[in-house]
Amino acid sequence: GYYADRWKKMLIPKSSPTKTYFDTSDEDPFCMYNYLLDITTWNKNIRRGFIKVKITDYAGNTVESEMNSEASTFQQYKRVKILTGFYRDLDKISKISLTFSTKTLIGPKHKLRILQMRLKSLNNPER
């Protein structure tokens, strides 16, 4: 991320259009650690809902992502990319857990069957 007082110097010189997300946490140091979740599912029926990601490092520290405000649509063998953020950064991840929710209180519960998944740090792309 970039400090708020330096965003213009970092982004305006770019020659191509740039999307910028200024998400902050409510705790010091107020920064978010962004990840791109790239997921492919193999459900036969279309599923629409929200994904929450929980990551754990080898020391047992756990952090949970903030739920996206927009639902994603999952179709069989189609890749979906979701931007997700965490309030803390974990260096060496040992476990990734996903929770799928439709946010409905009534009706049948659906499973999301995952064929392939990749979680990539946007703050530290070399990970």
mmCIF file of C-alpha atoms in Angstrom:
data_model
loop_
_atom_site.group_PDB
_atom_site.id
_atom_site.type_symbol
_atom_site.label_atom_id
_atom_site.label_comp_id
_atom_site.label_asym_id
_atom_site.label_seq_id
_atom_site.Cartn_x
_atom_site.Cartn_y
_atom_site.Cartn_z
ATOM 1 C CA GLY A 1 0.000 0.000 0.000
ATOM 2 C CA TYR A 2 0.875 3.650 -0.105
ATOM 3 C CA TYR A 3 0.683 6.289 2.548
ATOM 4 C CA ALA A 4 -2.273 8.600 1.902
ATOM 5 C CA ASP A 5 -0.093 11.700 1.526
ATOM 6 C CA ARG A 6 1.946 10.055 -1.286
ATOM 7 C CA TRP A 7 -0.714 8.453 -3.510
ATOM 8 C CA LYS A 8 -0.593 11.084 -6.287
ATOM 9 C CA LYS A 9 3.188 10.849 -6.635
ATOM 10 C CA MET A 10 2.933 7.047 -6.909
ATOM 11 C CA LEU A 11 -0.089 6.688 -9.203
ATOM 12 C CA ILE A 12 -0.393 9.745 -11.457
ATOM 13 C CA PRO A 13 2.892 9.136 -13.376
ATOM 14 C CA LYS A 14 1.611 5.728 -14.534
ATOM 15 C CA SER A 15 0.856 5.856 -18.251
ATOM 16 C CA SER A 16 -2.017 3.379 -18.158
ATOM 17 C CA PRO A 17 -5.264 3.668 -16.182
ATOM 18 C CA THR A 18 -4.834 2.446 -12.624
ATOM 19 C CA LYS A 19 -7.464 1.164 -10.220
ATOM 20 C CA THR A 20 -6.807 2.214 -6.663
ATOM 21 C CA TYR A 21 -8.348 0.879 -3.467
ATOM 22 C CA PHE A 22 -7.968 2.988 -0.348
ATOM 23 C CA ASP A 23 -9.152 0.469 2.216
ATOM 24 C CA THR A 24 -8.039 1.062 5.755
ATOM 25 C CA SER A 25 -8.527 -0.810 8.958
ATOM 26 C CA ASP A 26 -9.845 0.718 12.157
ATOM 27 C CA GLU A 27 -6.749 -0.318 14.126
ATOM 28 C CA ASP A 28 -3.225 1.094 14.141
ATOM 29 C CA PRO A 29 -1.319 1.025 11.698
ATOM 30 C CA PHE A 30 -4.590 1.337 9.678
ATOM 31 C CA CYS A 31 -3.344 -0.516 6.606
ATOM 32 C CA MET A 32 -4.924 -3.448 4.804
ATOM 33 C CA TYR A 33 -3.006 -6.323 3.272
ATOM 34 C CA ASN A 34 -4.606 -7.208 -0.034
ATOM 35 C CA TYR A 35 -4.736 -10.613 -1.678
ATOM 36 C CA LEU A 36 -6.177 -11.867 -4.938
ATOM 37 C CA LEU A 37 -8.146 -15.084 -4.596
ATOM 38 C CA ASP A 38 -8.270 -16.912 -7.934
ATOM 39 C CA ILE A 39 -10.746 -19.773 -7.687
ATOM 40 C CA THR A 40 -12.200 -22.361 -10.073
ATOM 41 C CA THR A 41 -15.240 -24.387 -9.013
ATOM 42 C CA TRP A 42 -16.824 -27.547 -10.370
ATOM 43 C CA ASN A 43 -20.423 -27.303 -9.159
ATOM 44 C CA LYS A 44 -22.828 -28.262 -11.954
ATOM 45 C CA ASN A 45 -25.299 -25.568 -10.887
ATOM 46 C CA ILE A 46 -24.498 -21.876 -10.699
ATOM 47 C CA ARG A 47 -23.803 -20.650 -7.163
ATOM 48 C CA ARG A 48 -23.973 -17.008 -6.125
ATOM 49 C CA GLY A 49 -22.554 -15.860 -2.811
ATOM 50 C CA PHE A 50 -19.712 -14.550 -0.725
ATOM 51 C CA ILE A 51 -16.336 -16.049 0.180
ATOM 52 C CA LYS A 52 -14.579 -15.391 3.477
ATOM 53 C CA VAL A 53 -10.915 -16.436 3.668
ATOM 54 C CA LYS A 54 -9.057 -17.428 6.817
ATOM 55 C CA ILE A 55 -5.288 -17.911 6.738
ATOM 56 C CA THR A 56 -3.062 -19.446 9.410
ATOM 57 C CA ASP A 57 0.727 -19.301 9.637
ATOM 58 C CA TYR A 58 3.094 -21.960 10.999
ATOM 59 C CA ALA A 59 3.113 -20.282 14.439
ATOM 60 C CA GLY A 60 -0.679 -20.720 14.694
ATOM 61 C CA ASN A 61 -1.599 -17.053 14.138
ATOM 62 C CA THR A 62 -4.892 -16.690 12.270
ATOM 63 C CA VAL A 63 -6.445 -13.761 10.426
ATOM 64 C CA GLU A 64 -9.795 -13.608 8.625
ATOM 65 C CA SER A 65 -10.625 -11.522 5.565
ATOM 66 C CA GLU A 66 -13.302 -8.928 5.348
ATOM 67 C CA MET A 67 -16.315 -10.121 3.357
ATOM 68 C CA ASN A 68 -16.769 -8.508 -0.035
ATOM 69 C CA SER A 69 -19.752 -6.205 -0.435
ATOM 70 C CA GLU A 70 -20.715 -7.778 -3.783
ATOM 71 C CA ALA A 71 -21.677 -11.403 -4.322
ATOM 72 C CA SER A 72 -19.661 -13.460 -6.799
ATOM 73 C CA THR A 73 -21.119 -15.865 -9.335
ATOM 74 C CA PHE A 74 -19.507 -19.298 -9.527
ATOM 75 C CA GLN A 75 -20.035 -21.478 -12.620
ATOM 76 C CA GLN A 76 -18.588 -24.868 -13.428
ATOM 77 C CA TYR A 77 -14.956 -24.641 -14.633
ATOM 78 C CA LYS A 78 -15.011 -20.811 -14.744
ATOM 79 C CA ARG A 79 -12.321 -18.837 -12.931
ATOM 80 C CA VAL A 80 -13.404 -16.115 -10.527
ATOM 81 C CA LYS A 81 -11.002 -13.526 -9.128
ATOM 82 C CA ILE A 82 -11.874 -11.880 -5.824
ATOM 83 C CA LEU A 83 -9.999 -9.033 -4.123
ATOM 84 C CA THR A 84 -9.852 -9.672 -0.393
ATOM 85 C CA GLY A 85 -8.106 -7.870 2.459
ATOM 86 C CA PHE A 86 -6.711 -8.664 5.882
ATOM 87 C CA TYR A 87 -5.898 -6.388 8.832
ATOM 88 C CA ARG A 88 -2.655 -8.293 9.524
ATOM 89 C CA ASP A 89 -0.034 -9.749 7.230
ATOM 90 C CA LEU A 90 1.082 -13.336 7.760
ATOM 91 C CA ASP A 91 4.367 -14.275 6.131
ATOM 92 C CA LYS A 92 4.469 -18.069 5.832
ATOM 93 C CA ILE A 93 0.968 -19.459 5.400
ATOM 94 C CA SER A 94 0.393 -23.060 6.476
ATOM 95 C CA LYS A 95 -3.385 -23.292 6.051
ATOM 96 C CA ILE A 96 -6.125 -21.586 4.026
ATOM 97 C CA SER A 97 -9.815 -22.008 4.897
ATOM 98 C CA LEU A 98 -12.751 -20.740 2.857
ATOM 99 C CA THR A 99 -16.312 -20.143 3.991
ATOM 100 C CA PHE A 100 -19.034 -19.790 1.356
ATOM 101 C CA SER A 101 -22.201 -17.916 2.310
ATOM 102 C CA THR A 102 -25.303 -16.804 0.434
ATOM 103 C CA LYS A 103 -26.287 -14.490 3.329
ATOM 104 C CA THR A 104 -29.816 -15.873 3.313
ATOM 105 C CA LEU A 105 -31.431 -16.930 6.559
ATOM 106 C CA ILE A 106 -33.912 -19.333 5.000
ATOM 107 C CA GLY A 107 -33.647 -21.796 2.152
ATOM 108 C CA PRO A 108 -31.291 -24.631 1.374
ATOM 109 C CA LYS A 109 -27.595 -24.409 2.201
ATOM 110 C CA HIS A 110 -25.320 -24.940 -0.769
ATOM 111 C CA LYS A 111 -21.756 -26.169 -0.948
ATOM 112 C CA LEU A 112 -19.153 -24.693 -3.213
ATOM 113 C CA ARG A 113 -16.908 -27.395 -4.629
ATOM 114 C CA ILE A 114 -13.429 -26.070 -5.361
ATOM 115 C CA LEU A 115 -11.399 -27.493 -8.217
ATOM 116 C CA GLN A 116 -8.447 -25.091 -8.004
ATOM 117 C CA MET A 117 -7.479 -22.125 -5.842
ATOM 118 C CA ARG A 118 -4.620 -19.635 -5.664
ATOM 119 C CA LEU A 119 -4.153 -16.900 -3.064
ATOM 120 C CA LYS A 120 -1.643 -14.237 -4.084
ATOM 121 C CA SER A 121 -0.396 -11.359 -1.977
ATOM 122 C CA LEU A 122 -0.709 -8.037 -3.797
ATOM 123 C CA ASN A 123 1.426 -6.219 -1.227
ATOM 124 C CA ASN A 124 4.213 -8.828 -1.582
ATOM 125 C CA PRO A 125 3.818 -10.339 -5.077
ATOM 126 C CA GLU A 126 6.975 -12.464 -4.706
ATOM 127 C CA ARG A 127 5.076 -14.709 -2.220
#
